Short mmCIF file of C-alpha atoms and ligand atoms in Angstrom, two decimals:
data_model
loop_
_atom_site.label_atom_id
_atom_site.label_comp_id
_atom_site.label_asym_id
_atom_site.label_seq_id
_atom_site.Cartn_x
_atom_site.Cartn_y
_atom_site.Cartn_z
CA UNK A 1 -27.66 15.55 -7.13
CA UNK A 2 -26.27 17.86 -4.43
CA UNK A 3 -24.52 21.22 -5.17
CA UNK A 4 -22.58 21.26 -1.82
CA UNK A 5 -18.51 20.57 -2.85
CA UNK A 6 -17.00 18.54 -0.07
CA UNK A 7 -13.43 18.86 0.83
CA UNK A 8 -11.71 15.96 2.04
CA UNK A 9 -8.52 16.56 4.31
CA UNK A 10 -6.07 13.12 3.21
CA UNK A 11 -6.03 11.36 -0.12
CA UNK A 12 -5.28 7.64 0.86
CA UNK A 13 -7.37 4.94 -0.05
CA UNK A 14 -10.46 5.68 2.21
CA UNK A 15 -10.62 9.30 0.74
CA UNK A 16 -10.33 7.98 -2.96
CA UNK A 17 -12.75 5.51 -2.54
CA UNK A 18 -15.05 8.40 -0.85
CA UNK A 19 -14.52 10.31 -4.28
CA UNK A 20 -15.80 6.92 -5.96
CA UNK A 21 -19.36 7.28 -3.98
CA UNK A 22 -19.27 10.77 -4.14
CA UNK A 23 -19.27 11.06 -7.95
CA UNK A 24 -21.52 8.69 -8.61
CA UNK A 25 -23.99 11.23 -7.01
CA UNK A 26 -22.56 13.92 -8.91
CA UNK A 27 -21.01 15.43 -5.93
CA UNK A 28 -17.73 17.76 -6.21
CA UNK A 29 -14.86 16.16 -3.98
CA UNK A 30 -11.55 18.07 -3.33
CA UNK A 31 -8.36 17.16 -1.88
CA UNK A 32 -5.73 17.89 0.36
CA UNK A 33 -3.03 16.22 0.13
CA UNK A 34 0.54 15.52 -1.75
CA UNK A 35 0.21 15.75 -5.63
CA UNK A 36 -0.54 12.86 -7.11
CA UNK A 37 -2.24 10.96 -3.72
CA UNK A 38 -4.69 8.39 -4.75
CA UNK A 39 -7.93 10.19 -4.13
CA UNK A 40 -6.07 12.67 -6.66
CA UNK A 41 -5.53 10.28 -9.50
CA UNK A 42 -9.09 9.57 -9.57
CA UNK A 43 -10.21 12.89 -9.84
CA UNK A 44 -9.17 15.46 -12.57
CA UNK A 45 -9.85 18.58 -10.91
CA UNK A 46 -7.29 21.53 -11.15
CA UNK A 47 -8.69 22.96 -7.89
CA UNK A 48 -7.09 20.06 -5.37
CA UNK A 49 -5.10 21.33 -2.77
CA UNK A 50 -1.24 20.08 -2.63
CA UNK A 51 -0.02 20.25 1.19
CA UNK A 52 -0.65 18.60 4.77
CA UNK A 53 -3.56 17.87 6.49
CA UNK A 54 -1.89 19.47 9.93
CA UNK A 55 -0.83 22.42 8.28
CA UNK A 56 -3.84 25.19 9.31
CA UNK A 57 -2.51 27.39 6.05
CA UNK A 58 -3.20 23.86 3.71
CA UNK A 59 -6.65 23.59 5.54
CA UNK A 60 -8.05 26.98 5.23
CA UNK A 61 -7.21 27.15 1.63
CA UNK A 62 -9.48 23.76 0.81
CA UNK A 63 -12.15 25.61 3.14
CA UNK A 64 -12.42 28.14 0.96
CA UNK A 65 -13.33 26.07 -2.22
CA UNK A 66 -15.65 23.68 -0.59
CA UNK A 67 -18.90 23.74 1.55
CA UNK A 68 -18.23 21.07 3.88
CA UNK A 69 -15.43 19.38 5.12
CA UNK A 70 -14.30 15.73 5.83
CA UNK A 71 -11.67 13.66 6.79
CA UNK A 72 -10.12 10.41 5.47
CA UNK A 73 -7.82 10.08 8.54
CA UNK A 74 -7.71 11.43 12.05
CA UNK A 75 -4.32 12.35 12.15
CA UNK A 76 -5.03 15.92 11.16
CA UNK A 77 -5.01 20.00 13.08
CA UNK A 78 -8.31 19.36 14.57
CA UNK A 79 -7.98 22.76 16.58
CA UNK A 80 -7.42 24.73 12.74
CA UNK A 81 -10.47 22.87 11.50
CA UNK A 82 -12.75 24.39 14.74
CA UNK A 83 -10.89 27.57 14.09
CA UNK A 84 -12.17 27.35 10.59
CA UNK A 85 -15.88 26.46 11.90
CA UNK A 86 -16.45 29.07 14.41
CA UNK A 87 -14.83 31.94 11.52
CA UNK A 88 -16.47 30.91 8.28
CA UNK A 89 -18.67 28.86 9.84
CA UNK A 90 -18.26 25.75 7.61
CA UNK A 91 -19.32 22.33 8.52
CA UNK A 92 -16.82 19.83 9.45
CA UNK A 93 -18.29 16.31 9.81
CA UNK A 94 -16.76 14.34 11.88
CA UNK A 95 -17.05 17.40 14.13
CA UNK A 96 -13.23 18.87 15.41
CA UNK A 97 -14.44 18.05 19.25
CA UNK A 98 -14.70 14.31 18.11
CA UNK A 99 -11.68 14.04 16.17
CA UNK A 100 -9.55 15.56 19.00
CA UNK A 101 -10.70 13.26 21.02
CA UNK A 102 -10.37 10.27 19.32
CA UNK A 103 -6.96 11.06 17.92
CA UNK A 104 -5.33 10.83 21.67
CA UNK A 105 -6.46 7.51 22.28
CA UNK A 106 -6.24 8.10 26.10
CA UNK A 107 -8.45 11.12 26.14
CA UNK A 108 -11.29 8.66 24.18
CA UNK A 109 -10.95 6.01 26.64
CA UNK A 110 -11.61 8.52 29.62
CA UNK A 111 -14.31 10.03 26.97
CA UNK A 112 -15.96 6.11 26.69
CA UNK A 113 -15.82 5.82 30.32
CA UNK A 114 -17.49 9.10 31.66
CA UNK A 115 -20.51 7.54 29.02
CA UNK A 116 -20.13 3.99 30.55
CA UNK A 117 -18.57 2.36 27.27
CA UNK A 118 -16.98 -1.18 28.44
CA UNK A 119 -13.15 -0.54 27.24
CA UNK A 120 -9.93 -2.39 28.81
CA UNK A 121 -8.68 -1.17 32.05
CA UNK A 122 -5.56 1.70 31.38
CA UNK A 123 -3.45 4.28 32.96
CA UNK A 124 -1.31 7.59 31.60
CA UNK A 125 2.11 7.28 31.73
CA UNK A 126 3.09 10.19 32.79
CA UNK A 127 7.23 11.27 33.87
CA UNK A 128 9.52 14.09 32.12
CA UNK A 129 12.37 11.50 31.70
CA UNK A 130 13.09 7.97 30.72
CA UNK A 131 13.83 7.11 34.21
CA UNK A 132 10.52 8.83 35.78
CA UNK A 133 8.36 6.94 32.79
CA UNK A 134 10.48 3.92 33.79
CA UNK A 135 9.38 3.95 37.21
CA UNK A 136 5.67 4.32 36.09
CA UNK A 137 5.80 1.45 33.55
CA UNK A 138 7.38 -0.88 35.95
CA UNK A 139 4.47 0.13 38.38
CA UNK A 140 1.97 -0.36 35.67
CA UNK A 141 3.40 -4.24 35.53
CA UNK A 142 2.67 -4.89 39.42
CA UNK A 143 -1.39 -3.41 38.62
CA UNK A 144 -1.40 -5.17 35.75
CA UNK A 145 0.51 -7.74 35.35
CA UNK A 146 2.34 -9.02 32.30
CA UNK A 147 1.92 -8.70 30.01
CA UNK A 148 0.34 -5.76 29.05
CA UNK A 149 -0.12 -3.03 26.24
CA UNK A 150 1.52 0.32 25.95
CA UNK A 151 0.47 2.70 23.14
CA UNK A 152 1.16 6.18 22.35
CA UNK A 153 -1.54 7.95 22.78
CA UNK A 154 -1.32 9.63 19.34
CA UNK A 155 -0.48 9.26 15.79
CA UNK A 156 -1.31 5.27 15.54
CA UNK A 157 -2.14 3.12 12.82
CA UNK A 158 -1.73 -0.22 12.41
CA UNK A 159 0.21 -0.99 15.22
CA UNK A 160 2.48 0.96 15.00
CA UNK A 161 2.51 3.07 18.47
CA UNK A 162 1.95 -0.16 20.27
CA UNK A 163 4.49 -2.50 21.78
CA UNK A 164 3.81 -5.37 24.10
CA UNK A 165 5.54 -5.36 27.51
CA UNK A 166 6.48 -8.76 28.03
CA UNK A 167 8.12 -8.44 32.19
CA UNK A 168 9.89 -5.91 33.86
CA UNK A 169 13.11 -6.64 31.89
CA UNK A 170 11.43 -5.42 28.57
CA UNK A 171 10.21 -2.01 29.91
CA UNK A 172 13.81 -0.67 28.54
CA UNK A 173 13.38 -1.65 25.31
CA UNK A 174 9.67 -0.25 25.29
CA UNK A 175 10.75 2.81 26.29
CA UNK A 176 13.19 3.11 23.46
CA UNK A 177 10.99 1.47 21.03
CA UNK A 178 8.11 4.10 21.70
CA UNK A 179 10.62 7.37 22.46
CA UNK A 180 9.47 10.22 23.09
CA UNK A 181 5.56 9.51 22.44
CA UNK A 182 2.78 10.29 24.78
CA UNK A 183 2.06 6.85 26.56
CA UNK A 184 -0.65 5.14 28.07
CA UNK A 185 -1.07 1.59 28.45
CA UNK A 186 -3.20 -0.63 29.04
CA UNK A 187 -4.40 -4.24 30.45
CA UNK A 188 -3.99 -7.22 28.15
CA UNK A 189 -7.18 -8.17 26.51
CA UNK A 190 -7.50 -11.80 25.97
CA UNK A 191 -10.14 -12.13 23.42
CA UNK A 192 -11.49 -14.92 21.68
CA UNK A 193 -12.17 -12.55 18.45
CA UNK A 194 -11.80 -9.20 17.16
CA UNK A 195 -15.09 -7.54 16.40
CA UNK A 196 -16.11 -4.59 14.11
CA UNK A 197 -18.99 -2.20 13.45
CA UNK A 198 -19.71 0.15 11.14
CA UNK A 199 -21.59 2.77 12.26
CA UNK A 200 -23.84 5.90 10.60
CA UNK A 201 -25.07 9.16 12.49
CA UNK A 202 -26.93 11.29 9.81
CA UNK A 203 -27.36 14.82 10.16
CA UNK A 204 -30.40 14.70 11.82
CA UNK A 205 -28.48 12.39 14.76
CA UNK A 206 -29.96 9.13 13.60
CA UNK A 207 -27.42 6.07 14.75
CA UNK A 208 -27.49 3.01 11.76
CA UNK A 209 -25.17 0.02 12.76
CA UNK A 210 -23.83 -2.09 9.82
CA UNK A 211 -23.86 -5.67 10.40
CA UNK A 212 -21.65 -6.88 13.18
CA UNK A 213 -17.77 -8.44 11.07
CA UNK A 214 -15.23 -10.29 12.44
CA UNK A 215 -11.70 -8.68 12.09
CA UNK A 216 -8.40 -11.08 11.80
CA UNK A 217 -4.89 -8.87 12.50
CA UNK A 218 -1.65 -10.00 10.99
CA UNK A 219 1.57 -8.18 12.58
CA UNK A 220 -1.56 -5.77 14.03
CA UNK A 221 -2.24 -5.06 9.79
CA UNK A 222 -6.36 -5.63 9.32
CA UNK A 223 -5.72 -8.65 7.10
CA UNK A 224 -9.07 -10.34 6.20
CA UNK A 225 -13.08 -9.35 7.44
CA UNK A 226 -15.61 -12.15 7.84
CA UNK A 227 -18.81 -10.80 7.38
CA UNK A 228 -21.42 -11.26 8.81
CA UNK A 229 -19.11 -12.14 12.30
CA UNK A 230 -19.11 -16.34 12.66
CA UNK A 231 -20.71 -15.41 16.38
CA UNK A 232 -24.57 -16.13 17.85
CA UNK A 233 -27.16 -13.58 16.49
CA UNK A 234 -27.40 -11.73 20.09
CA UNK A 235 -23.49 -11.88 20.40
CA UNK A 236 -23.86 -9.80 17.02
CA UNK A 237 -26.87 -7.77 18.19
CA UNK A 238 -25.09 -7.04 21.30
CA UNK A 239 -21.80 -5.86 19.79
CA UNK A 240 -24.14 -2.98 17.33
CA UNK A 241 -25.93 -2.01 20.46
CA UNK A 242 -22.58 -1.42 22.05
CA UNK A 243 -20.91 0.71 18.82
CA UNK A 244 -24.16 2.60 18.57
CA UNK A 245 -23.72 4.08 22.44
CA UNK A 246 -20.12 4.56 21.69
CA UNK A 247 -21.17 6.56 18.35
CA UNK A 248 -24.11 8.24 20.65
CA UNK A 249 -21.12 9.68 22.78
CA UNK A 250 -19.71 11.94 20.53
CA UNK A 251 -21.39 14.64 19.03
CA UNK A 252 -21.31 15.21 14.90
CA UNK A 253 -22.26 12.82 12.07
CA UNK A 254 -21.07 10.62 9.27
CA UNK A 255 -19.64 7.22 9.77
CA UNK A 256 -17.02 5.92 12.24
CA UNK A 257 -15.53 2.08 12.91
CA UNK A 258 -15.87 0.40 16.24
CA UNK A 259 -13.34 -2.27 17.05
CA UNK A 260 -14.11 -4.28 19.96
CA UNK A 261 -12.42 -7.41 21.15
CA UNK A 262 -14.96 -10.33 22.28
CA UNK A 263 -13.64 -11.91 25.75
CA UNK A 264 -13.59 -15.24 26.83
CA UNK A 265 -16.52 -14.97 28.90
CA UNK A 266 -18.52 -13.64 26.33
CA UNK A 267 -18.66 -10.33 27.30
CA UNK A 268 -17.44 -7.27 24.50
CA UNK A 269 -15.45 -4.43 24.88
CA UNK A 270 -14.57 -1.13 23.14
CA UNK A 271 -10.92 -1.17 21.54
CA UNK A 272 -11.18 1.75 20.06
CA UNK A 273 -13.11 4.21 17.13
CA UNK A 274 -12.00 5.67 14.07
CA UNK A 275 -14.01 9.10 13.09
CA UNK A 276 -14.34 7.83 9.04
CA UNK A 277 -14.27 4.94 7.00
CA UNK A 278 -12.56 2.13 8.36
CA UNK A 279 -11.20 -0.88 6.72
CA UNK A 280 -12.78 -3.49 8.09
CA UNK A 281 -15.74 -1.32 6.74
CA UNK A 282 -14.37 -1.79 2.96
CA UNK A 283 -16.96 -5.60 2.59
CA UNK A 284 -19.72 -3.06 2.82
CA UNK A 285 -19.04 -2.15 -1.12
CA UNK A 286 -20.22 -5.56 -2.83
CA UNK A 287 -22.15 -7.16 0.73
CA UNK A 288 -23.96 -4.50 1.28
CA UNK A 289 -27.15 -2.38 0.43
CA UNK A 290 -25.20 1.22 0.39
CA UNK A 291 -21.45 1.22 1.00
CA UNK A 292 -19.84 2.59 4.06
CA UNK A 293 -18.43 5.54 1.26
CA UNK A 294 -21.61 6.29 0.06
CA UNK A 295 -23.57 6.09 3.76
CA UNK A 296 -20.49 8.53 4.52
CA UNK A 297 -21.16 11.30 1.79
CA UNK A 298 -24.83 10.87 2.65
CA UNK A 299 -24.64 12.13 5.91
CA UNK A 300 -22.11 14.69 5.29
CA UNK A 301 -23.98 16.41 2.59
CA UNK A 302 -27.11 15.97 4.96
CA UNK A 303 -28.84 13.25 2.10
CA UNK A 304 -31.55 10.30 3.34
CA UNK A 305 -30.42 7.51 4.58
CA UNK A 306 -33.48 5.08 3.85
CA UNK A 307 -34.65 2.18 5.78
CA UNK A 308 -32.22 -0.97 5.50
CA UNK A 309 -29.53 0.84 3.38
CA UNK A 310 -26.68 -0.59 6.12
CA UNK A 311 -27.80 -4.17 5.52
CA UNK A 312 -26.54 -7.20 3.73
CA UNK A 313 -27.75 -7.42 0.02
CA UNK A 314 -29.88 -10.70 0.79
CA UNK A 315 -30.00 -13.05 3.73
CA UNK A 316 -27.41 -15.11 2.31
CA UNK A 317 -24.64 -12.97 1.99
CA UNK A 318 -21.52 -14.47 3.33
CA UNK A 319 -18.28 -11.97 2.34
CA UNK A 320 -14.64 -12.02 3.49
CA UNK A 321 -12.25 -8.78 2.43
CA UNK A 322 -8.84 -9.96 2.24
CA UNK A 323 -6.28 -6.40 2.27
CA UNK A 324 -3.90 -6.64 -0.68
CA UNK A 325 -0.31 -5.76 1.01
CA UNK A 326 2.81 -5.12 -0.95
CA UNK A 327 4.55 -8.19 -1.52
CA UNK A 328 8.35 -8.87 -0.50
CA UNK A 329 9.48 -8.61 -4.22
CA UNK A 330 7.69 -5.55 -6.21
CA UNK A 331 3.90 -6.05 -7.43
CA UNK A 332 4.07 -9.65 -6.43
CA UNK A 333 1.17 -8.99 -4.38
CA UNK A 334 -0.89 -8.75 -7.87
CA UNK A 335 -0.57 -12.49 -8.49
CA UNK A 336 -3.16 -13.10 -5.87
CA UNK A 337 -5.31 -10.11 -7.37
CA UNK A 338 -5.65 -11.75 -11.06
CA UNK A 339 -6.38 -15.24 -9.12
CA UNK A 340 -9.47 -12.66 -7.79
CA UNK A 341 -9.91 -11.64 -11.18
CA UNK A 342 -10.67 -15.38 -12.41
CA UNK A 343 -12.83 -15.96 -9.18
CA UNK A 344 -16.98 -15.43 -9.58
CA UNK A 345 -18.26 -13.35 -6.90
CA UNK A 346 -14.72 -11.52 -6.27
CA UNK A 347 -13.90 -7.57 -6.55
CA UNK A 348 -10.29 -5.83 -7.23
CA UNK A 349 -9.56 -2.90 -5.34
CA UNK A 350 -6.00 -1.61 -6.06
CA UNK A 351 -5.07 1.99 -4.89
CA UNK A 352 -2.97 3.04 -7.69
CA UNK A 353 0.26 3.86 -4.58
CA UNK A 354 3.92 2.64 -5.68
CA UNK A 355 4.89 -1.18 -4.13
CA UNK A 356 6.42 -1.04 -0.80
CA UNK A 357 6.76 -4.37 1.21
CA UNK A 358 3.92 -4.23 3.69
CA UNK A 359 1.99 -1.58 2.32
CA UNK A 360 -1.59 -1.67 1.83
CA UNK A 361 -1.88 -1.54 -2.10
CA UNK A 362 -5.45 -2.62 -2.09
CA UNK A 363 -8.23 -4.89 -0.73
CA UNK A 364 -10.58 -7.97 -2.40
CA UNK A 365 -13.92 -8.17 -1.58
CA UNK A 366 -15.48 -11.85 -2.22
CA UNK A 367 -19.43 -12.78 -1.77
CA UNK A 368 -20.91 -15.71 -2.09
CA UNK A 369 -24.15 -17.35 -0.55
CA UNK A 370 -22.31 -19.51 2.43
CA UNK A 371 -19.00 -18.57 4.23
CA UNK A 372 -17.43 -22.28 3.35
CA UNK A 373 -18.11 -21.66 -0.40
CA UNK A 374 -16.45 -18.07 0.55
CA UNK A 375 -13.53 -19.32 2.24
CA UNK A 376 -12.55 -21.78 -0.49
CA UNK A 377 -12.52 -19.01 -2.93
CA UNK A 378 -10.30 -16.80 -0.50
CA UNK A 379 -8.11 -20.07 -0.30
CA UNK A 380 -7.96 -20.04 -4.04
CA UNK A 381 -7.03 -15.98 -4.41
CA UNK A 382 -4.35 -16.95 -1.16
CA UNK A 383 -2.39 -19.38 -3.73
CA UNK A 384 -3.42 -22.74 -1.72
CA UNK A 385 -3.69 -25.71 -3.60
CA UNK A 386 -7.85 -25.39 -4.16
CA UNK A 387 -9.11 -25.78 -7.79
CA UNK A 388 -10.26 -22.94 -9.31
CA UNK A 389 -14.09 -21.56 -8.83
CA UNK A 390 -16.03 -21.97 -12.13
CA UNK A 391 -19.36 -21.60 -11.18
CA UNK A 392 -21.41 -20.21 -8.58
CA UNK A 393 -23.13 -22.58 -6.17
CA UNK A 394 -26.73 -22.79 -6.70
CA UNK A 395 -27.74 -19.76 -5.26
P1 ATP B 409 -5.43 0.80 13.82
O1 ATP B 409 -4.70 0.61 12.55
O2 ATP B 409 -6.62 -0.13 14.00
O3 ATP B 409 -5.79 2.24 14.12
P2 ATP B 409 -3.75 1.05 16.15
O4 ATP B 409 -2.33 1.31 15.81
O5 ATP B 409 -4.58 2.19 16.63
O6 ATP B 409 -4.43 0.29 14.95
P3 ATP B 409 -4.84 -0.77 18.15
O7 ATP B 409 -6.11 -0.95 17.45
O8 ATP B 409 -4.85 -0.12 19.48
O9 ATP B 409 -3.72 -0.10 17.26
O10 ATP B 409 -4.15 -2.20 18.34
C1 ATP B 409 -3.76 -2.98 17.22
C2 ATP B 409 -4.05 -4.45 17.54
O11 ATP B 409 -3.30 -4.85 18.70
C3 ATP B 409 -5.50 -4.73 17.89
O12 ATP B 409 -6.28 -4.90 16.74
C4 ATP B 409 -5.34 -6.01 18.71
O13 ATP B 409 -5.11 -7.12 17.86
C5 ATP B 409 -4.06 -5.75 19.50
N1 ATP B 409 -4.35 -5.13 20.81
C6 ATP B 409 -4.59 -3.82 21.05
N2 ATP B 409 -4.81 -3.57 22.35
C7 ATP B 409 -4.72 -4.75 22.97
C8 ATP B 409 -4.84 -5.17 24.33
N3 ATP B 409 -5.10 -4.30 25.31
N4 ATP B 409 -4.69 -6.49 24.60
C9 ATP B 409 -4.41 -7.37 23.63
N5 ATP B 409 -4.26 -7.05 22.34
C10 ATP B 409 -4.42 -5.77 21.99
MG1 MG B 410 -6.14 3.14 15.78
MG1 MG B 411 -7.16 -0.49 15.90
#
């Protein structure tokens, strides 16, 4: 289909499922990242690259197999990937400018602001010593109020980077808690919902928005995705307007998630983006026209994107994705994956990584045509006393 090889720098979940779309096109993927990562086990190639996606020597050596460049994480040495760029002159999609500026999450919010993006209210914590930073966070409670949010500005996932300041007595035990990262933080946000949107740029600088999902955290873990979002159409429309102009603000295509919180007077703001797939992005596979993988390979190897290919597969498509985390004693968490396995309408995702309480070991999908026939299969797959789904409803 495409004779460009694309080299992918991480080999989680989001990069194997990338391979997935990728292959199905015919499309050469390889990998950086430890032997055996699951974007590896997928994909018998001799030519991966074993090493770290923040090690420039790792990078330059998957450069030189591949004609473009990608990313399944933005954790990575965005300043060796522009290096890269500028002396072989390969394409890197998401671009290095907007992965080093999304992965300090301070330096995006000042980036959303300067392009008036609606985001939560937040301040650098700034200080050479626990007692200067002290000081600052303290002062940060009287602007604020409590409580409030501080993150590190870098190397966050899943919560873990934030901690919630309760009063001045628990700015201690922030401190220690988040030692020695760079720190921001920021007002508390008290939405009514998590939102989430998928959004496209193509080569050409087109901006697609998926539909508009609803995102539900557990311990700050993505745990399920209603979509479409259970919100009014022009709450919906309103939210993809809003992650388009936050897409339109950084140069370079392919796909990146928008997560927005919804506030209690109706009005959205920007939480923050991720330059690649995202999970609550991972519905799009069974509920939608073209996945968020494939839509993603599209626009990095510069391939149409045709009218309606980010929407839902009919008008009645109601889907929830429910993450699949490693249960408390090893592979218990597959019990609720072979309930999936007996339910019509529900897809298996499992990401071939070893057990680990916590861990995200895969993801269900489950469509059906109304969100109530939905939910009682998700109740079902949860282990609640529901009766098993024979038969679709009457479609
Ligand atoms: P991710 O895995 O999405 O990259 P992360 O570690 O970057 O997560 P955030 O998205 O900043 O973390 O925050 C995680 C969750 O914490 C959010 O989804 C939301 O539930 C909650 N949260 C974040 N910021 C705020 C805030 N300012 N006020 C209230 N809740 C917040
Ligand atoms: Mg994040
Ligand atoms: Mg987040």
């Amino acid at each position: 289909m495409d004779s460009k090889t694309i080299g992918i720098l991480g080999g989680g979940q989001l990069g194997r499922m990338i391979v997935e779309a990728a292959h199905r096109l015919n499309i050469k993927t390889v990998i950086l990242d430890a032997p055996n990562a699951p974007a590896k086990q997928i994909n018998a190639l001799d030519e991966h690259v074993d090493g770290s996606f923040t090690d420039p020597a790792a990078i330059a050596k998957l450069a030189a197999k591949c004609d473009v460049l990608t990313v399944e994480i933005e954790h990575v040495d965005a300043s060796a990937l522009a290096d890269l760029q500028k002396a072989t002159g390969i394409q890197v999609f998401p671009v290095p400018e907007t992965i080093k500026l999304i992965q300090d999450k301070y330096l995006q919010k000042e980036h959303l602001i300067r392009h008036d993006i609606a985001v939560a209210e937040s301040v650098a914590i700034s200080g050479a010593t626990d007692a200067e930073k002290r000081v600052a966070l303290l002062q940060v409670g009287e602007q604020f109020g409590y409580p409030y949010m501080l993150k590190s500005r870098t190397l966050a996932y899943d919560g873990r980077g934030n901690f919630v300041v309760k009063s001045a007595e628990a700015v201690d035990e922030a401190l220690q808690d988040l030692h020695d990262r760079p720190l921001y933080a920021e007002k508390w946000c008290p939405f009514t919902k998590e939102l989430a949107v998928m959004v496209v740029r193509s080569i050409e600088g087109e901006v697609y928005a998926y539909p508009t999902v609803e995102t539900i955290q557990k311990d700050n873990i993505c745990h399920l995705v209603y979509a479409p979002a259970r919100i009014s159409d022009t709450l919906r429309n309103k939210a993809a307007m809003l992650a388009k102009n936050a897409v339109k603000s950084f140069p370079g295509c392919g796909i990146f998630g928008v997560e927005m919180f919804l506030l209690p007077n109706n009005e959205l703001i920007v939480n923050e983006l991720a330059p690649r797939p995202h999970n609550s992005g991972h519905y799009t596979i069974d509920a939608c026209v073209t996945s968020q993988f494939e839509a993603h390979v599209r626009a990095v190897a510069g391939l149409p994107l045709p009218r309606d290919f980010a929407r839902l597969a009919t008008s009645s498509t109601n889907a929830i994705m429910v993450n699949v985390l490693g249960a408390s004693t090893p592979d218990g968490e597959l019990a609720m994956c072979e309930r999936a396995l007996q339910t019509p309408g529900a897809s298996v995702y499992l990401y071939g990584k070893t057990t680990r309480p916590g861990r995200k070991m895969g993801h269900i999908n489950i469509v059906s045509s109304s969100m109530d026939e939905t939910e009682r299969r998700l109740a079902y797959i949860m282990g609640e006393d529901v009766a098993p789904v024979v038969d679709e409803v009457k479609e």
